[in-house]
């Protein structure tokens, strides 16, 4: 499908335990990495659904001491990470466990970085962010991380990224290092089956964008392509099913595998413009969740890339359309636009048919969003299959 370029491929570094009821074994898995764990969760869901107490029981059964840090909110902040890290440091934790969605898992990863590098001085996760000329390097001192995923979307349970928002600077960035990859991830379908409708749709769409973006990315390679095509096919088919019937275990499993493939695609390739812009949108409007921002941005960016893309890019979007069930008769721009149609159709089915305007993103924040994107998301901007200027992005933000 594509001309073979030179590429680097990183083996997935995270072991997986996958299936119904697997959370039960979390204590035994964590015990392999330490005696004292910081357990990181959001504020409510895991407690309310009983998975927090089940995890704590499992730790206690194995004699692992556990300190619970339950203050993570969606789009987690530098302060939340630093506060959690203080808890890990003060209690001498030797392993960090993230139980929850991407926000809890990312915060666990970032806490592991801060706590692992602490040497008695004042330290913040922001020192490691790639916005500085010389960011502090994440090293093997990072504490081991174990994850238990409660959503199917971010791929965080297998990725080398941990996202954090600096509220003051309105910058949201992924700290990146192989040392951040969880050593082991538990994917328990019982937890995933508890996701309410809107969470299923926004996280599922996030997973789809990982597959689509890493596929069309300048940084894609023949191995990524396999993950991406499979994830797209599965998500187009199963996301509406998981959305309509939350307790459909097969659909939940399919989405969890696609989420994992999306995470691996992120490791071996890079996302492109929708991700580059969705982060600053959430940095300016923290109430807009990642997947929702992506839903607002993706169709128009796809159209833009198809309008201006080279032959290979156009061909790739034809493949996206095919994965969405469209018949493609020849590989050209018109046929490629069917990919926009399938994505819009999916967004309608899962009630995520939104625009920046309908989300309340004001025109006067567009410039700031673009600046923030260039400060934090240069790699995805450069990986976009079509080169873009600041002006192109401003125009894209204004498209309805
Ligand atoms: O906070 P609690 O009370 O736990 O509730 C959460 C949260 O309010 C709730 N929830 C999670 N699992 C649930 C559940 N409710 C019922 N049943 C369950 N099974 O859902 C809300 C959203 O959770 P959150 O963790 O924020 O969602 P998601 O998994 O979409 O994570 C989003 C974060 O991940 C980042 C995003 O930018 C965002 O910050 N990403 C991380 C990536 C990575 N590390 O590689 C890549 C992605 O592109 C993304 O940027
Ligand atoms: Mn994403």
GROMACS .gro file of C-alpha atoms and ligand atoms in nm:
model
  451
    1UNK     CA    1   0.000   0.000   0.000
    2UNK     CA    2   0.279   0.243   0.077
    3UNK     CA    3   0.637   0.275  -0.034
    4UNK     CA    4   0.863   0.127   0.227
    5UNK     CA    5   1.051   0.400   0.415
    6UNK     CA    6   1.304   0.357   0.691
    7UNK     CA    7   1.134   0.336   1.026
    8UNK     CA    8   1.180   0.260   1.392
    9UNK     CA    9   0.948   0.017   1.555
   10UNK     CA   10   0.925  -0.018   1.930
   11UNK     CA   11   0.803  -0.343   2.074
   12UNK     CA   12   0.497  -0.298   2.295
   13UNK     CA   13   0.641  -0.287   2.645
   14UNK     CA   14   0.329  -0.364   2.847
   15UNK     CA   15   0.210  -0.711   2.941
   16UNK     CA   16  -0.164  -0.756   2.929
   17UNK     CA   17  -0.415  -0.949   3.135
   18UNK     CA   18  -0.743  -0.943   2.951
   19UNK     CA   19  -1.091  -1.072   3.032
   20UNK     CA   20  -1.386  -1.082   3.263
   21UNK     CA   21  -1.317  -1.050   3.634
   22UNK     CA   22  -0.941  -1.003   3.590
   23UNK     CA   23  -0.925  -0.716   3.841
   24UNK     CA   24  -0.944  -0.979   4.110
   25UNK     CA   25  -0.576  -1.062   4.053
   26UNK     CA   26  -0.445  -0.706   4.079
   27UNK     CA   27  -0.287  -0.756   4.422
   28UNK     CA   28  -0.083  -1.055   4.306
   29UNK     CA   29   0.040  -0.867   3.999
   30UNK     CA   30   0.135  -0.555   4.194
   31UNK     CA   31   0.317  -0.763   4.454
   32UNK     CA   32   0.570  -0.860   4.182
   33UNK     CA   33   0.679  -0.494   4.166
   34UNK     CA   34   0.661  -0.370   4.521
   35UNK     CA   35   0.529  -0.390   4.875
   36UNK     CA   36   0.369  -0.051   4.903
   37UNK     CA   37   0.144   0.086   4.632
   38UNK     CA   38  -0.008   0.424   4.561
   39UNK     CA   39  -0.348   0.352   4.408
   40UNK     CA   40  -0.460   0.639   4.183
   41UNK     CA   41  -0.826   0.683   4.086
   42UNK     CA   42  -1.079   0.948   3.993
   43UNK     CA   43  -1.309   1.094   4.253
   44UNK     CA   44  -1.622   0.882   4.221
   45UNK     CA   45  -1.682   0.613   3.964
   46UNK     CA   46  -1.449   0.335   4.083
   47UNK     CA   47  -1.564   0.380   4.442
   48UNK     CA   48  -1.933   0.389   4.352
   49UNK     CA   49  -1.910   0.084   4.127
   50UNK     CA   50  -1.723  -0.118   4.390
   51UNK     CA   51  -1.399  -0.165   4.194
   52UNK     CA   52  -1.199   0.043   4.440
   53UNK     CA   53  -1.288  -0.179   4.734
   54UNK     CA   54  -1.234  -0.492   4.524
   55UNK     CA   55  -0.884  -0.374   4.437
   56UNK     CA   56  -0.803  -0.286   4.796
   57UNK     CA   57  -0.924  -0.630   4.909
   58UNK     CA   58  -0.699  -0.792   4.650
   59UNK     CA   59  -0.398  -0.587   4.769
   60UNK     CA   60  -0.467  -0.674   5.131
   61UNK     CA   61  -0.503  -1.041   5.051
   62UNK     CA   62  -0.152  -1.034   4.904
   63UNK     CA   63  -0.006  -0.830   5.189
   64UNK     CA   64   0.056  -0.524   4.972
   65UNK     CA   65   0.015  -0.201   5.165
   66UNK     CA   66  -0.197   0.047   4.975
   67UNK     CA   67  -0.240   0.424   4.992
   68UNK     CA   68  -0.536   0.556   4.796
   69UNK     CA   69  -0.511   0.884   4.603
   70UNK     CA   70  -0.859   0.951   4.465
   71UNK     CA   71  -0.848   1.308   4.340
   72UNK     CA   72  -0.801   1.280   3.967
   73UNK     CA   73  -1.045   1.472   3.750
   74UNK     CA   74  -1.080   1.452   3.370
   75UNK     CA   75  -0.803   1.648   3.195
   76UNK     CA   76  -0.574   1.608   3.499
   77UNK     CA   77  -0.351   1.896   3.603
   78UNK     CA   78   0.009   1.950   3.708
   79UNK     CA   79  -0.107   2.019   4.066
   80UNK     CA   80  -0.298   1.691   4.082
   81UNK     CA   81   0.012   1.501   3.970
   82UNK     CA   82   0.245   1.682   4.208
   83UNK     CA   83   0.012   1.636   4.502
   84UNK     CA   84  -0.020   1.265   4.428
   85UNK     CA   85   0.356   1.237   4.392
   86UNK     CA   86   0.400   1.392   4.737
   87UNK     CA   87   0.177   1.116   4.872
   88UNK     CA   88   0.391   0.850   4.701
   89UNK     CA   89   0.713   1.009   4.828
   90UNK     CA   90   0.593   1.068   5.187
   91UNK     CA   91   0.471   0.709   5.211
   92UNK     CA   92   0.773   0.553   5.039
   93UNK     CA   93   0.561   0.382   4.776
   94UNK     CA   94   0.754   0.158   4.540
   95UNK     CA   95   0.485   0.105   4.276
   96UNK     CA   96   0.204   0.322   4.134
   97UNK     CA   97  -0.127   0.174   4.022
   98UNK     CA   98  -0.376   0.359   3.801
   99UNK     CA   99  -0.735   0.233   3.820
  100UNK     CA  100  -0.966   0.425   3.591
  101UNK     CA  101  -0.979   0.598   3.255
  102UNK     CA  102  -0.696   0.771   3.072
  103UNK     CA  103  -0.696   1.051   3.328
  104UNK     CA  104  -0.628   0.822   3.627
  105UNK     CA  105  -0.378   0.607   3.437
  106UNK     CA  106  -0.190   0.909   3.298
  107UNK     CA  107  -0.177   1.063   3.645
  108UNK     CA  108  -0.042   0.737   3.788
  109UNK     CA  109   0.229   0.735   3.520
  110UNK     CA  110   0.322   1.098   3.583
  111UNK     CA  111   0.327   1.042   3.959
  112UNK     CA  112   0.564   0.751   3.898
  113UNK     CA  113   0.795   0.988   3.709
  114UNK     CA  114   0.797   1.258   3.977
  115UNK     CA  115   0.825   1.022   4.273
  116UNK     CA  116   1.095   0.815   4.101
  117UNK     CA  117   1.314   1.119   4.029
  118UNK     CA  118   1.266   1.289   4.365
  119UNK     CA  119   1.591   1.347   4.554
  120UNK     CA  120   1.484   1.574   4.833
  121UNK     CA  121   1.440   1.884   4.618
  122UNK     CA  122   1.124   2.060   4.501
  123UNK     CA  123   1.010   1.883   4.186
  124UNK     CA  124   0.722   1.916   3.940
  125UNK     CA  125   0.604   1.704   3.649
  126UNK     CA  126   0.614   2.019   3.434
  127UNK     CA  127   0.996   2.005   3.435
  128UNK     CA  128   0.965   1.694   3.216
  129UNK     CA  129   0.730   1.853   2.960
  130UNK     CA  130   0.864   1.897   2.610
  131UNK     CA  131   0.780   2.267   2.605
  132UNK     CA  132   1.115   2.371   2.750
  133UNK     CA  133   1.439   2.406   2.557
  134UNK     CA  134   1.589   2.137   2.775
  135UNK     CA  135   1.317   1.936   2.945
  136UNK     CA  136   1.426   1.709   3.225
  137UNK     CA  137   1.467   1.353   3.097
  138UNK     CA  138   1.246   1.072   3.216
  139UNK     CA  139   1.479   0.788   3.315
  140UNK     CA  140   1.465   0.434   3.447
  141UNK     CA  141   1.427   0.584   3.796
  142UNK     CA  142   1.053   0.610   3.715
  143UNK     CA  143   0.859   0.388   3.954
  144UNK     CA  144   0.690   0.084   3.800
  145UNK     CA  145   0.330   0.145   3.692
  146UNK     CA  146   0.045  -0.104   3.681
  147UNK     CA  147  -0.279  -0.001   3.511
  148UNK     CA  148  -0.636  -0.123   3.520
  149UNK     CA  149  -0.837   0.041   3.243
  150UNK     CA  150  -1.196   0.150   3.301
  151UNK     CA  151  -1.251   0.306   2.956
  152UNK     CA  152  -1.172   0.194   2.601
  153UNK     CA  153  -1.025   0.487   2.419
  154UNK     CA  154  -0.698   0.649   2.514
  155UNK     CA  155  -0.469   0.348   2.479
  156UNK     CA  156  -0.294   0.486   2.786
  157UNK     CA  157  -0.279   0.139   2.942
  158UNK     CA  158  -0.020   0.042   2.676
  159UNK     CA  159   0.126   0.374   2.566
  160UNK     CA  160   0.443   0.564   2.646
  161UNK     CA  161   0.253   0.890   2.693
  162UNK     CA  162   0.108   1.047   3.004
  163UNK     CA  163  -0.097   1.359   2.945
  164UNK     CA  164  -0.108   1.652   3.186
  165UNK     CA  165  -0.254   2.004   3.171
  166UNK     CA  166  -0.085   2.321   3.291
  167UNK     CA  167  -0.390   2.533   3.375
  168UNK     CA  168  -0.196   2.856   3.411
  169UNK     CA  169  -0.025   2.831   3.074
  170UNK     CA  170  -0.327   2.670   2.906
  171UNK     CA  171  -0.105   2.393   2.775
  172UNK     CA  172  -0.186   2.024   2.766
  173UNK     CA  173   0.095   1.787   2.676
  174UNK     CA  174   0.191   1.421   2.676
  175UNK     CA  175   0.506   1.344   2.872
  176UNK     CA  176   0.672   1.073   2.665
  177UNK     CA  177   0.915   0.800   2.758
  178UNK     CA  178   0.943   0.422   2.729
  179UNK     CA  179   0.991   0.420   3.108
  180UNK     CA  180   0.633   0.542   3.145
  181UNK     CA  181   0.477   0.234   2.984
  182UNK     CA  182   0.283   0.034   3.242
  183UNK     CA  183   0.464  -0.291   3.324
  184UNK     CA  184   0.130  -0.466   3.320
  185UNK     CA  185  -0.225  -0.368   3.235
  186UNK     CA  186  -0.542  -0.534   3.343
  187UNK     CA  187  -0.832  -0.501   3.102
  188UNK     CA  188  -1.139  -0.624   3.287
  189UNK     CA  189  -1.457  -0.624   3.079
  190UNK     CA  190  -1.670  -0.600   3.392
  191UNK     CA  191  -1.534  -0.248   3.453
  192UNK     CA  192  -1.572  -0.146   3.088
  193UNK     CA  193  -1.933  -0.265   3.084
  194UNK     CA  194  -2.017  -0.001   3.345
  195UNK     CA  195  -1.937   0.287   3.113
  196UNK     CA  196  -2.243   0.507   3.059
  197UNK     CA  197  -2.355   0.598   2.707
  198UNK     CA  198  -2.170   0.925   2.660
  199UNK     CA  199  -1.845   0.786   2.801
  200UNK     CA  200  -1.866   0.489   2.564
  201UNK     CA  201  -1.908   0.717   2.266
  202UNK     CA  202  -1.641   0.975   2.344
  203UNK     CA  203  -1.377   0.722   2.447
  204UNK     CA  204  -1.462   0.488   2.157
  205UNK     CA  205  -1.427   0.776   1.913
  206UNK     CA  206  -1.088   0.862   2.066
  207UNK     CA  207  -0.972   0.507   1.987
  208UNK     CA  208  -1.096   0.543   1.629
  209UNK     CA  209  -0.901   0.865   1.582
  210UNK     CA  210  -0.582   0.699   1.705
  211UNK     CA  211  -0.625   0.437   1.437
  212UNK     CA  212  -0.722   0.681   1.160
  213UNK     CA  213  -0.459   0.941   1.246
  214UNK     CA  214  -0.169   0.701   1.297
  215UNK     CA  215  -0.267   0.541   0.965
  216UNK     CA  216  -0.255   0.860   0.756
  217UNK     CA  217   0.036   1.001   0.957
  218UNK     CA  218   0.369   1.081   0.793
  219UNK     CA  219   0.512   0.873   1.077
  220UNK     CA  220   0.316   0.557   0.996
  221UNK     CA  221   0.498   0.239   0.905
  222UNK     CA  222   0.392  -0.104   0.776
  223UNK     CA  223   0.353  -0.240   1.128
  224UNK     CA  224   0.137   0.046   1.253
  225UNK     CA  225  -0.085   0.001   0.951
  226UNK     CA  226  -0.186  -0.346   1.068
  227UNK     CA  227  -0.297  -0.219   1.408
  228UNK     CA  228  -0.477   0.075   1.252
  229UNK     CA  229  -0.674  -0.112   0.987
  230UNK     CA  230  -0.788  -0.373   1.234
  231UNK     CA  231  -0.884  -0.115   1.497
  232UNK     CA  232  -1.081   0.091   1.244
  233UNK     CA  233  -1.273  -0.207   1.115
  234UNK     CA  234  -1.359  -0.322   1.466
  235UNK     CA  235  -1.462   0.022   1.590
  236UNK     CA  236  -1.685   0.109   1.296
  237UNK     CA  237  -1.865  -0.219   1.357
  238UNK     CA  238  -1.870  -0.248   1.734
  239UNK     CA  239  -1.881   0.104   1.874
  240UNK     CA  240  -2.251   0.155   1.788
  241UNK     CA  241  -2.321  -0.187   1.940
  242UNK     CA  242  -2.132  -0.107   2.261
  243UNK     CA  243  -2.314   0.226   2.272
  244UNK     CA  244  -2.660   0.078   2.223
  245UNK     CA  245  -2.610  -0.223   2.448
  246UNK     CA  246  -2.368  -0.141   2.724
  247UNK     CA  247  -2.379  -0.492   2.866
  248UNK     CA  248  -2.284  -0.655   2.535
  249UNK     CA  249  -1.966  -0.827   2.646
  250UNK     CA  250  -1.850  -0.911   2.293
  251UNK     CA  251  -1.880  -0.547   2.185
  252UNK     CA  252  -1.696  -0.431   2.499
  253UNK     CA  253  -1.417  -0.683   2.438
  254UNK     CA  254  -1.389  -0.579   2.074
  255UNK     CA  255  -1.360  -0.213   2.175
  256UNK     CA  256  -1.100  -0.297   2.440
  257UNK     CA  257  -0.883  -0.477   2.184
  258UNK     CA  258  -0.923  -0.188   1.940
  259UNK     CA  259  -0.825   0.054   2.218
  260UNK     CA  260  -0.511  -0.153   2.276
  261UNK     CA  261  -0.428  -0.154   1.904
  262UNK     CA  262  -0.482   0.224   1.900
  263UNK     CA  263  -0.238   0.260   2.189
  264UNK     CA  264   0.022   0.051   2.007
  265UNK     CA  265  -0.034   0.257   1.694
  266UNK     CA  266   0.041   0.570   1.900
  267UNK     CA  267   0.365   0.409   2.015
  268UNK     CA  268   0.487   0.320   1.667
  269UNK     CA  269   0.345   0.614   1.471
  270UNK     CA  270   0.218   0.959   1.569
  271UNK     CA  271  -0.128   1.113   1.561
  272UNK     CA  272  -0.190   1.414   1.339
  273UNK     CA  273  -0.389   1.737   1.335
  274UNK     CA  274  -0.709   1.642   1.523
  275UNK     CA  275  -0.498   1.540   1.823
  276UNK     CA  276  -0.273   1.844   1.784
  277UNK     CA  277  -0.580   2.067   1.822
  278UNK     CA  278  -0.791   1.865   2.063
  279UNK     CA  279  -0.535   1.910   2.341
  280UNK     CA  280  -0.533   2.291   2.331
  281UNK     CA  281  -0.912   2.293   2.300
  282UNK     CA  282  -0.932   2.101   2.629
  283UNK     CA  283  -0.658   2.318   2.779
  284UNK     CA  284  -0.869   2.629   2.710
  285UNK     CA  285  -1.197   2.457   2.792
  286UNK     CA  286  -1.123   2.186   3.053
  287UNK     CA  287  -1.491   2.090   3.058
  288UNK     CA  288  -1.455   1.964   2.698
  289UNK     CA  289  -1.341   1.604   2.716
  290UNK     CA  290  -1.071   1.477   2.481
  291UNK     CA  291  -1.301   1.256   2.271
  292UNK     CA  292  -1.560   1.531   2.237
  293UNK     CA  293  -1.301   1.779   2.112
  294UNK     CA  294  -1.188   1.516   1.861
  295UNK     CA  295  -1.544   1.465   1.740
  296UNK     CA  296  -1.575   1.837   1.670
  297UNK     CA  297  -1.243   1.858   1.487
  298UNK     CA  298  -1.202   1.532   1.297
  299UNK     CA  299  -1.446   1.546   1.002
  300UNK     CA  300  -1.333   1.888   0.876
  301UNK     CA  301  -0.966   1.802   0.915
  302UNK     CA  302  -1.022   1.481   0.718
  303UNK     CA  303  -1.190   1.683   0.443
  304UNK     CA  304  -0.899   1.931   0.444
  305UNK     CA  305  -0.641   1.652   0.423
  306UNK     CA  306  -0.829   1.486   0.138
  307UNK     CA  307  -0.867   1.813  -0.053
  308UNK     CA  308  -0.495   1.888  -0.032
  309UNK     CA  309  -0.340   1.544   0.016
  310UNK     CA  310  -0.106   1.366  -0.222
  311UNK     CA  311  -0.198   1.041  -0.394
  312UNK     CA  312  -0.089   0.823  -0.105
  313UNK     CA  313  -0.293   1.024   0.144
  314UNK     CA  314  -0.600   1.010  -0.076
  315UNK     CA  315  -0.555   0.632  -0.109
  316UNK     CA  316  -0.531   0.599   0.265
  317UNK     CA  317  -0.856   0.784   0.322
  318UNK     CA  318  -1.017   0.549   0.069
  319UNK     CA  319  -0.905   0.263   0.294
  320UNK     CA  320  -1.056   0.439   0.595
  321UNK     CA  321  -1.387   0.455   0.406
  322UNK     CA  322  -1.359   0.085   0.326
  323UNK     CA  323  -1.303  -0.001   0.691
  324UNK     CA  324  -1.624   0.190   0.758
  325UNK     CA  325  -1.810  -0.034   0.516
  326UNK     CA  326  -1.817   0.193   0.209
  327UNK     CA  327  -1.758   0.051  -0.134
  328UNK     CA  328  -1.460   0.210  -0.303
  329UNK     CA  329  -1.456   0.176  -0.679
  330UNK     CA  330  -1.142   0.368  -0.761
  331UNK     CA  331  -0.885   0.550  -0.556
  332UNK     CA  332  -0.946   0.921  -0.602
  333UNK     CA  333  -1.038   1.231  -0.400
  334UNK     CA  334  -1.411   1.192  -0.451
  335UNK     CA  335  -1.410   0.836  -0.327
  336UNK     CA  336  -1.182   0.933  -0.037
  337UNK     CA  337  -1.446   1.179   0.081
  338UNK     CA  338  -1.662   0.879   0.164
  339UNK     CA  339  -1.441   0.844   0.472
  340UNK     CA  340  -1.577   1.175   0.601
  341UNK     CA  341  -1.926   1.045   0.540
  342UNK     CA  342  -1.870   0.724   0.737
  343UNK     CA  343  -1.719   0.913   1.027
  344UNK     CA  344  -2.009   1.159   1.035
  345UNK     CA  345  -2.255   0.873   1.015
  346UNK     CA  346  -2.086   0.704   1.310
  347UNK     CA  347  -2.084   1.028   1.511
  348UNK     CA  348  -2.459   1.061   1.455
  349UNK     CA  349  -2.521   0.703   1.565
  350UNK     CA  350  -2.332   0.759   1.890
  351UNK     CA  351  -2.480   1.106   1.948
  352UNK     CA  352  -2.150   1.285   1.923
  353UNK     CA  353  -2.232   1.503   1.628
  354UNK     CA  354  -2.084   1.826   1.764
  355UNK     CA  355  -1.898   2.133   1.637
  356UNK     CA  356  -1.657   2.367   1.814
  357UNK     CA  357  -1.936   2.623   1.809
  358UNK     CA  358  -2.196   2.390   1.959
  359UNK     CA  359  -1.944   2.311   2.235
  360UNK     CA  360  -1.914   2.680   2.319
  361UNK     CA  361  -1.560   2.733   2.183
  362UNK     CA  362  -1.544   3.104   2.112
  363UNK     CA  363  -1.378   3.250   1.805
  364UNK     CA  364  -1.168   3.479   2.020
  365UNK     CA  365  -0.989   3.177   2.168
  366UNK     CA  366  -0.886   3.033   1.829
  367UNK     CA  367  -0.555   3.222   1.817
  368UNK     CA  368  -0.460   3.106   2.164
  369UNK     CA  369  -0.553   2.749   2.075
  370UNK     CA  370  -0.328   2.761   1.769
  371UNK     CA  371  -0.036   2.906   1.971
  372UNK     CA  372  -0.082   2.641   2.238
  373UNK     CA  373  -0.086   2.371   1.967
  374UNK     CA  374   0.243   2.494   1.822
  375UNK     CA  375   0.399   2.504   2.170
  376UNK     CA  376   0.292   2.155   2.276
  377UNK     CA  377   0.195   1.949   1.972
  378UNK     CA  378   0.461   2.018   1.711
  379UNK     CA  379   0.521   1.653   1.635
  380UNK     CA  380   0.157   1.576   1.548
  381UNK     CA  381   0.136   1.899   1.346
  382UNK     CA  382   0.442   1.795   1.149
  383UNK     CA  383   0.316   1.439   1.113
  384UNK     CA  384  -0.002   1.561   0.943
  385UNK     CA  385  -0.001   1.424   0.587
  386UNK     CA  386  -0.063   1.778   0.457
  387UNK     CA  387   0.164   2.062   0.576
  388UNK     CA  388  -0.032   2.328   0.765
  389UNK     CA  389   0.027   2.691   0.854
  390UNK     CA  390  -0.117   2.882   1.147
  391UNK     CA  391  -0.362   3.039   0.906
  392UNK     CA  392  -0.479   2.701   0.773
  393UNK     CA  393  -0.553   2.595   1.128
  394UNK     CA  394  -0.743   2.914   1.205
  395UNK     CA  395  -0.952   2.857   0.893
  396UNK     CA  396  -1.013   2.498   0.997
  397UNK     CA  397  -1.135   2.609   1.339
  398UNK     CA  398  -1.384   2.841   1.169
  399UNK     CA  399  -1.526   2.571   0.939
  400UNK     CA  400  -1.871   2.463   1.048
  401LIG     O1  401  -1.332   1.054   3.770
  401LIG     P1  402  -1.423   0.939   3.798
  401LIG     O2  403  -1.520   0.963   3.905
  401LIG     O3  404  -1.349   0.809   3.812
  401LIG     O4  405  -1.515   0.921   3.664
  401LIG     C1  406  -1.462   0.910   3.533
  401LIG     C2  407  -1.451   1.046   3.467
  401LIG     O5  408  -1.541   1.137   3.524
  401LIG     C3  409  -1.563   0.836   3.449
  401LIG     N1  410  -1.540   0.691   3.435
  401LIG     C4  411  -1.424   0.631   3.395
  401LIG     N2  412  -1.445   0.499   3.380
  401LIG     C5  413  -1.574   0.473   3.412
  401LIG     C6  414  -1.634   0.595   3.447
  401LIG     N3  415  -1.764   0.601   3.484
  401LIG     C7  416  -1.835   0.485   3.486
  401LIG     N4  417  -1.783   0.366   3.451
  401LIG     C8  418  -1.654   0.354   3.414
  401LIG     N5  419  -1.606   0.234   3.376
  401LIG     O6  420  -1.548   0.891   3.320
  401LIG     C9  421  -1.498   1.024   3.326
  401LIG    C10  422  -1.387   1.041   3.223
  401LIG     O7  423  -1.274   0.966   3.258
  401LIG     P2  424  -1.134   0.997   3.188
  401LIG     O8  425  -1.032   0.911   3.251
  401LIG     O9  426  -1.108   1.143   3.188
  401LIG    O10  427  -1.162   0.952   3.035
  401LIG     P3  428  -1.066   0.896   2.925
  401LIG    O11  429  -1.037   0.753   2.945
  401LIG    O12  430  -1.125   0.938   2.796
  401LIG    O13  431  -0.927   0.974   2.946
  401LIG    C11  432  -0.905   1.100   2.892
  401LIG    C12  433  -0.767   1.151   2.922
  401LIG    O14  434  -0.664   1.071   2.857
  401LIG    C13  435  -0.583   1.155   2.774
  401LIG    C14  436  -0.680   1.264   2.735
  401LIG    O15  437  -0.617   1.375   2.680
  401LIG    C15  438  -0.749   1.292   2.866
  401LIG    O16  439  -0.669   1.371   2.949
  401LIG     N6  440  -0.519   1.079   2.665
  401LIG    C16  441  -0.417   0.998   2.698
  401LIG    C17  442  -0.340   0.934   2.602
  401LIG    C18  443  -0.223   0.852   2.640
  401LIG     N7  444  -0.185   0.848   2.765
  401LIG    O17  445  -0.159   0.789   2.555
  401LIG    C19  446  -0.365   0.947   2.459
  401LIG    C20  447  -0.498   1.008   2.428
  401LIG    O18  448  -0.494   1.064   2.300
  401LIG    C21  449  -0.544   1.112   2.525
  401LIG    O19  450  -0.480   1.235   2.501
  402LIG    MN1  451  -0.661   1.051   2.187
   0.00000   0.00000   0.00000
